[in-house]
Amino acid sequence: MNPIRFFLLYLILLPAGLHAQIPWGRYSQSFKEGAMDKPETVALILAIPKENNSFWTVKESSDRFTEFARDSAMTRIRPEGAVARTTFDTARAQFFLHGVNARNAADYQFRVVEYPSKRVVVPWQAITRFTDAELSKVSGLPQMAYLGGYKTSLGKMLIVDVCRRATGAIVATNLIARESIRPVVTGIYASPDLDIFLQKLQYPWAKTRTSRLTYSLDGLRLPATNDNLVYVLKADIYAKTQLQYRLLHDGQVIRPWGDNEYDNSFIWLNKAEPGTYRLQIRYTAQPQHITECGFTVEPAWYQTIWFRLAMGGILLAVTALIVFVLLLIRQRAKTRLEAVRKQKAKMEMQVLYAQLNPHFVFNALSSIQGLVNRQDLKAANDYLSDFARLMRESLSNGSKEEVPLGRELQMMETYLKLEQLRFGFQYAIDVDKQLDVFGNNLPPMLWQPLLENAVKHGVASLQEAGRISVRVTRLADNLVVTITDNGNGIPSLEKTGGYGLPLTRNRIRLLNEINPEQPITLTFAVNRPTGTEAVLTLTHWLA
């Protein structure tokens, strides 16, 4: 591709109230050398927003231009010296055709092709739009054909061709490639080198001494006395809105994304507190591409952790000496009160357990009486034998706060066996294989009133058709005992007329007061659609 020169026209914007097809003064125009010398010269004018000018020093050319120049199938049908420009933002590139107006537009047509895919964006079509009087006034150019605005995705290029209708020969071509751009840091200046930076800023063409220090983008460590840190970028930024940055201190955002404070190609940070910082920089033209730098500000001696620990230790020792005596007195009083409360709760629970035993004995004797009345002496003798064993276990556990799960399961089996002799129902006890029945404990006889309700109010009337299921499962570190029957359900669990359920609820309340870290809950589901389900959950009881 032959070298060409580009002319950038920077014109004053129109006064408020006047509008051209595009704000001509905000765009940079590129065209072939000599194209504007004669009004009849047919030449494409490419106009892109001026903000793109800032990055031409970084990426003025494109790999797509080189690829296009080597593609003989593309170049042999086009004239030499095509205008080629890179663009970076998402704005549309505007195309005008000098030398073509409403009088001769019928002699020409244009198209737009994407490269390298060669996808036709706009097929060959007639020229029907022209610059208005306002744009002609602002640009100082005669009426021209307006071909429209077009854009492409990153890494791709658009080819705009103009040809004569009569011959089909392409007479003008423009290339516009959208390139990726991210901030590049070319220099870092701290307080000791601030004078060097200011000299370069004031006299960029002058020869100045270089920085005395070498800084890295990520391993920069600054003393607490450093008040200034300047990052210089490789770009010709002229508006603060073109550059944005965000600052994080020890992982926390202390300055969210926002425009730079200066209309220039540097970011100036000052008075940074001790800590670790991450500086994230991006151009508003392509905010998805972020450059990140890191630096650390060392603390002053009086800000070090050792100094703070020493001072804190002295203050803490003095305060602790005063507080310790007060806390000791308060804690001893609190411990005495807590011991009295727990002792009271244990005594109340023992009273409840003592009340529960006669209640259980009464129900058992009633069952034996029923068997004797039916002249079923063998069943009565078996019942008495199992009842004696059950009473011995009950009396043995009466003074214990907890008993192994395995012993409770044996008592549960004996109890259900006794009631089965009387009412003839079927039962099943299912224990989770993950449970260690001898290594895990629970309060004795909590289940008994629940089973009694399942028998008395659930399956007693069903006789052999009655079913009782007991499931002992592990749910995380919770022990769950579920007792289910297939009876008709209990209309009101609180109005059964018995003492077992209220006594059990009171026992649970007292147990929760003694050990609030392992609360016990009791819930019921009635008529689901038939029967009752009682769920006893011992929270955090399993290791």
mmCIF file of N, CA and C in Angstrom, residues 459-521:
data_model
loop_
_atom_site.group_PDB
_atom_site.id
_atom_site.type_symbol
_atom_site.label_atom_id
_atom_site.label_comp_id
_atom_site.label_asym_id
_atom_site.label_seq_id
_atom_site.Cartn_x
_atom_site.Cartn_y
_atom_site.Cartn_z
ATOM 1 N N VAL A 459 -54.545 -46.858 67.766
ATOM 2 C CA VAL A 459 -54.775 -48.199 67.238
ATOM 3 C C VAL A 459 -55.573 -49.108 68.174
ATOM 4 N N ALA A 460 -55.898 -48.617 69.395
ATOM 5 C CA ALA A 460 -56.590 -49.481 70.365
ATOM 6 C C ALA A 460 -57.902 -50.023 69.779
ATOM 7 N N SER A 461 -58.642 -49.173 69.116
ATOM 8 C CA SER A 461 -59.951 -49.589 68.592
ATOM 9 C C SER A 461 -59.819 -50.428 67.322
ATOM 10 N N LEU A 462 -58.631 -50.404 66.681
ATOM 11 C CA LEU A 462 -58.455 -51.130 65.427
ATOM 12 C C LEU A 462 -58.038 -52.581 65.647
ATOM 13 N N GLN A 463 -57.573 -52.892 66.877
ATOM 14 C CA GLN A 463 -57.125 -54.242 67.217
ATOM 15 C C GLN A 463 -56.045 -54.700 66.214
ATOM 16 N N GLU A 464 -56.245 -55.881 65.563
ATOM 17 C CA GLU A 464 -55.209 -56.426 64.687
ATOM 18 C C GLU A 464 -54.938 -55.548 63.459
ATOM 19 N N ALA A 465 -55.859 -54.694 63.094
ATOM 20 C CA ALA A 465 -55.644 -53.820 61.919
ATOM 21 C C ALA A 465 -54.780 -52.606 62.256
ATOM 22 N N GLY A 466 -54.483 -52.426 63.530
ATOM 23 C CA GLY A 466 -53.685 -51.269 63.939
ATOM 24 C C GLY A 466 -52.218 -51.426 63.563
ATOM 25 N N ARG A 467 -51.603 -50.305 63.232
ATOM 26 C CA ARG A 467 -50.184 -50.285 62.864
ATOM 27 C C ARG A 467 -49.494 -49.115 63.563
ATOM 28 N N ILE A 468 -48.359 -49.412 64.205
ATOM 29 C CA ILE A 468 -47.530 -48.365 64.818
ATOM 30 C C ILE A 468 -46.123 -48.512 64.254
ATOM 31 N N SER A 469 -45.575 -47.390 63.803
ATOM 32 C CA SER A 469 -44.217 -47.374 63.242
ATOM 33 C C SER A 469 -43.361 -46.409 64.048
ATOM 34 N N VAL A 470 -42.193 -46.891 64.452
ATOM 35 C CA VAL A 470 -41.225 -46.048 65.167
ATOM 36 C C VAL A 470 -39.963 -45.987 64.316
ATOM 37 N N ARG A 471 -39.555 -44.759 63.926
ATOM 38 C CA ARG A 471 -38.341 -44.561 63.141
ATOM 39 C C ARG A 471 -37.383 -43.687 63.930
ATOM 40 N N VAL A 472 -36.168 -44.179 64.091
ATOM 41 C CA VAL A 472 -35.115 -43.414 64.778
ATOM 42 C C VAL A 472 -34.049 -43.128 63.730
ATOM 43 N N THR A 473 -33.915 -41.843 63.363
ATOM 44 C CA THR A 473 -33.032 -41.475 62.251
ATOM 45 C C THR A 473 -32.070 -40.374 62.664
ATOM 46 N N ARG A 474 -31.050 -40.247 61.828
ATOM 47 C CA ARG A 474 -30.070 -39.171 61.999
ATOM 48 C C ARG A 474 -30.281 -38.147 60.891
ATOM 49 N N LEU A 475 -30.420 -36.873 61.262
ATOM 50 C CA LEU A 475 -30.558 -35.781 60.308
ATOM 51 C C LEU A 475 -29.478 -34.756 60.650
ATOM 52 N N ALA A 476 -28.385 -34.780 59.869
ATOM 53 C CA ALA A 476 -27.198 -33.980 60.200
ATOM 54 C C ALA A 476 -26.705 -34.419 61.583
ATOM 55 N N ASP A 477 -26.633 -33.492 62.556
ATOM 56 C CA ASP A 477 -26.232 -33.887 63.906
ATOM 57 C C ASP A 477 -27.433 -33.922 64.851
ATOM 58 N N ASN A 478 -28.629 -34.094 64.282
ATOM 59 C CA ASN A 478 -29.853 -34.158 65.075
ATOM 60 C C ASN A 478 -30.348 -35.609 65.155
ATOM 61 N N LEU A 479 -30.901 -35.972 66.302
ATOM 62 C CA LEU A 479 -31.527 -37.276 66.495
ATOM 63 C C LEU A 479 -33.038 -37.088 66.392
ATOM 64 N N VAL A 480 -33.686 -37.812 65.484
ATOM 65 C CA VAL A 480 -35.120 -37.629 65.221
ATOM 66 C C VAL A 480 -35.837 -38.950 65.498
ATOM 67 N N VAL A 481 -36.833 -38.894 66.397
ATOM 68 C CA VAL A 481 -37.668 -40.056 66.712
ATOM 69 C C VAL A 481 -39.071 -39.768 66.188
ATOM 70 N N THR A 482 -39.557 -40.583 65.240
ATOM 71 C CA THR A 482 -40.872 -40.372 64.619
ATOM 72 C C THR A 482 -41.769 -41.556 64.955
ATOM 73 N N ILE A 483 -42.917 -41.260 65.565
ATOM 74 C CA ILE A 483 -43.880 -42.297 65.957
ATOM 75 C C ILE A 483 -45.160 -42.067 65.160
ATOM 76 N N THR A 484 -45.559 -43.083 64.371
ATOM 77 C CA THR A 484 -46.698 -42.942 63.466
ATOM 78 C C THR A 484 -47.698 -44.065 63.732
ATOM 79 N N ASP A 485 -49.000 -43.705 63.727
ATOM 80 C CA ASP A 485 -50.042 -44.728 63.829
ATOM 81 C C ASP A 485 -51.057 -44.513 62.719
ATOM 82 N N ASN A 486 -51.886 -45.533 62.483
ATOM 83 C CA ASN A 486 -52.892 -45.434 61.415
ATOM 84 C C ASN A 486 -54.303 -45.305 61.970
ATOM 85 N N GLY A 487 -54.384 -44.721 63.180
ATOM 86 C CA GLY A 487 -55.701 -44.526 63.778
ATOM 87 C C GLY A 487 -56.476 -43.408 63.131
ATOM 88 N N ASN A 488 -57.555 -42.995 63.792
ATOM 89 C CA ASN A 488 -58.425 -41.952 63.256
ATOM 90 C C ASN A 488 -57.937 -40.558 63.586
ATOM 91 N N GLY A 489 -56.803 -40.461 64.287
ATOM 92 C CA GLY A 489 -56.290 -39.142 64.653
ATOM 93 C C GLY A 489 -56.939 -38.633 65.933
ATOM 94 N N ILE A 490 -56.321 -37.613 66.496
ATOM 95 C CA ILE A 490 -56.820 -37.028 67.739
ATOM 96 C C ILE A 490 -57.359 -35.638 67.418
ATOM 97 N N PRO A 491 -58.637 -35.390 67.677
ATOM 98 C CA PRO A 491 -59.190 -34.062 67.338
ATOM 99 C C PRO A 491 -58.403 -32.933 67.978
ATOM 100 N N SER A 492 -58.001 -33.073 69.221
ATOM 101 C CA SER A 492 -57.235 -32.018 69.898
ATOM 102 C C SER A 492 -56.229 -32.690 70.808
ATOM 103 N N LEU A 493 -54.954 -32.522 70.485
ATOM 104 C CA LEU A 493 -53.903 -33.173 71.250
ATOM 105 C C LEU A 493 -53.824 -32.643 72.668
ATOM 106 N N GLU A 494 -54.261 -31.438 72.887
ATOM 107 C CA GLU A 494 -54.190 -30.840 74.215
ATOM 108 C C GLU A 494 -55.390 -31.208 75.082
ATOM 109 N N LYS A 495 -56.394 -31.910 74.515
ATOM 110 C CA LYS A 495 -57.611 -32.229 75.279
ATOM 111 C C LYS A 495 -57.874 -33.730 75.291
ATOM 112 N N THR A 496 -56.784 -34.508 75.438
ATOM 113 C CA THR A 496 -56.950 -35.960 75.460
ATOM 114 C C THR A 496 -57.399 -36.445 76.823
ATOM 115 N N GLY A 497 -57.289 -35.612 77.848
ATOM 116 C CA GLY A 497 -57.709 -35.994 79.194
ATOM 117 C C GLY A 497 -56.631 -36.709 79.968
ATOM 118 N N GLY A 498 -55.455 -36.995 79.353
ATOM 119 C CA GLY A 498 -54.386 -37.700 80.052
ATOM 120 C C GLY A 498 -53.359 -36.738 80.617
ATOM 121 N N TYR A 499 -52.415 -37.342 81.379
ATOM 122 C CA TYR A 499 -51.362 -36.544 81.995
ATOM 123 C C TYR A 499 -50.029 -36.677 81.268
ATOM 124 N N GLY A 500 -49.865 -37.723 80.457
ATOM 125 C CA GLY A 500 -48.571 -38.032 79.852
ATOM 126 C C GLY A 500 -48.036 -36.915 78.972
ATOM 127 N N LEU A 501 -48.882 -36.405 78.048
ATOM 128 C CA LEU A 501 -48.413 -35.392 77.110
ATOM 129 C C LEU A 501 -48.065 -34.080 77.794
ATOM 130 N N PRO A 502 -48.890 -33.539 78.716
ATOM 131 C CA PRO A 502 -48.484 -32.319 79.430
ATOM 132 C C PRO A 502 -47.206 -32.518 80.231
ATOM 133 N N LEU A 503 -47.050 -33.688 80.870
ATOM 134 C CA LEU A 503 -45.826 -33.950 81.626
ATOM 135 C C LEU A 503 -44.613 -33.961 80.694
ATOM 136 N N THR A 504 -44.781 -34.557 79.508
ATOM 137 C CA THR A 504 -43.675 -34.605 78.552
ATOM 138 C C THR A 504 -43.293 -33.211 78.069
ATOM 139 N N ARG A 505 -44.297 -32.382 77.801
ATOM 140 C CA ARG A 505 -44.007 -31.016 77.356
ATOM 141 C C ARG A 505 -43.263 -30.248 78.448
ATOM 142 N N ASN A 506 -43.653 -30.445 79.695
ATOM 143 C CA ASN A 506 -42.958 -29.764 80.797
ATOM 144 C C ASN A 506 -41.533 -30.281 80.936
ATOM 145 N N ARG A 507 -41.336 -31.589 80.767
ATOM 146 C CA ARG A 507 -39.976 -32.132 80.810
ATOM 147 C C ARG A 507 -39.098 -31.515 79.713
ATOM 148 N N ILE A 508 -39.653 -31.402 78.515
ATOM 149 C CA ILE A 508 -38.892 -30.805 77.399
ATOM 150 C C ILE A 508 -38.542 -29.356 77.710
ATOM 151 N N ARG A 509 -39.500 -28.616 78.265
ATOM 152 C CA ARG A 509 -39.224 -27.209 78.619
ATOM 153 C C ARG A 509 -38.074 -27.110 79.615
ATOM 154 N N LEU A 510 -38.097 -27.969 80.642
ATOM 155 C CA LEU A 510 -37.046 -27.927 81.661
ATOM 156 C C LEU A 510 -35.705 -28.392 81.087
ATOM 157 N N LEU A 511 -35.729 -29.407 80.246
ATOM 158 C CA LEU A 511 -34.487 -29.858 79.616
ATOM 159 C C LEU A 511 -33.875 -28.756 78.753
ATOM 160 N N ASN A 512 -34.707 -28.005 78.052
ATOM 161 C CA ASN A 512 -34.215 -26.903 77.216
ATOM 162 C C ASN A 512 -33.658 -25.773 78.063
ATOM 163 N N GLU A 513 -34.226 -25.576 79.264
ATOM 164 C CA GLU A 513 -33.675 -24.556 80.159
ATOM 165 C C GLU A 513 -32.305 -24.978 80.674
ATOM 166 N N ILE A 514 -32.152 -26.257 80.993
ATOM 167 C CA ILE A 514 -30.879 -26.753 81.518
ATOM 168 C C ILE A 514 -29.814 -26.767 80.425
ATOM 169 N N ASN A 515 -30.208 -27.130 79.215
ATOM 170 C CA ASN A 515 -29.236 -27.265 78.126
ATOM 171 C C ASN A 515 -29.758 -26.552 76.871
ATOM 172 N N PRO A 516 -29.709 -25.215 76.844
ATOM 173 C CA PRO A 516 -30.270 -24.472 75.700
ATOM 174 C C PRO A 516 -29.504 -24.684 74.399
ATOM 175 N N GLU A 517 -28.236 -25.181 74.468
ATOM 176 C CA GLU A 517 -27.477 -25.393 73.235
ATOM 177 C C GLU A 517 -27.955 -26.630 72.473
ATOM 178 N N GLN A 518 -28.702 -27.513 73.149
ATOM 179 C CA GLN A 518 -29.215 -28.723 72.503
ATOM 180 C C GLN A 518 -30.728 -28.812 72.721
ATOM 181 N N PRO A 519 -31.475 -27.919 72.095
ATOM 182 C CA PRO A 519 -32.915 -27.877 72.335
ATOM 183 C C PRO A 519 -33.639 -29.108 71.789
ATOM 184 N N ILE A 520 -34.744 -29.442 72.444
ATOM 185 C CA ILE A 520 -35.601 -30.560 72.038
ATOM 186 C C ILE A 520 -36.941 -29.984 71.607
ATOM 187 N N THR A 521 -37.473 -30.474 70.490
ATOM 188 C CA THR A 521 -38.780 -30.004 70.009
ATOM 189 C C THR A 521 -39.699 -31.209 69.801
#
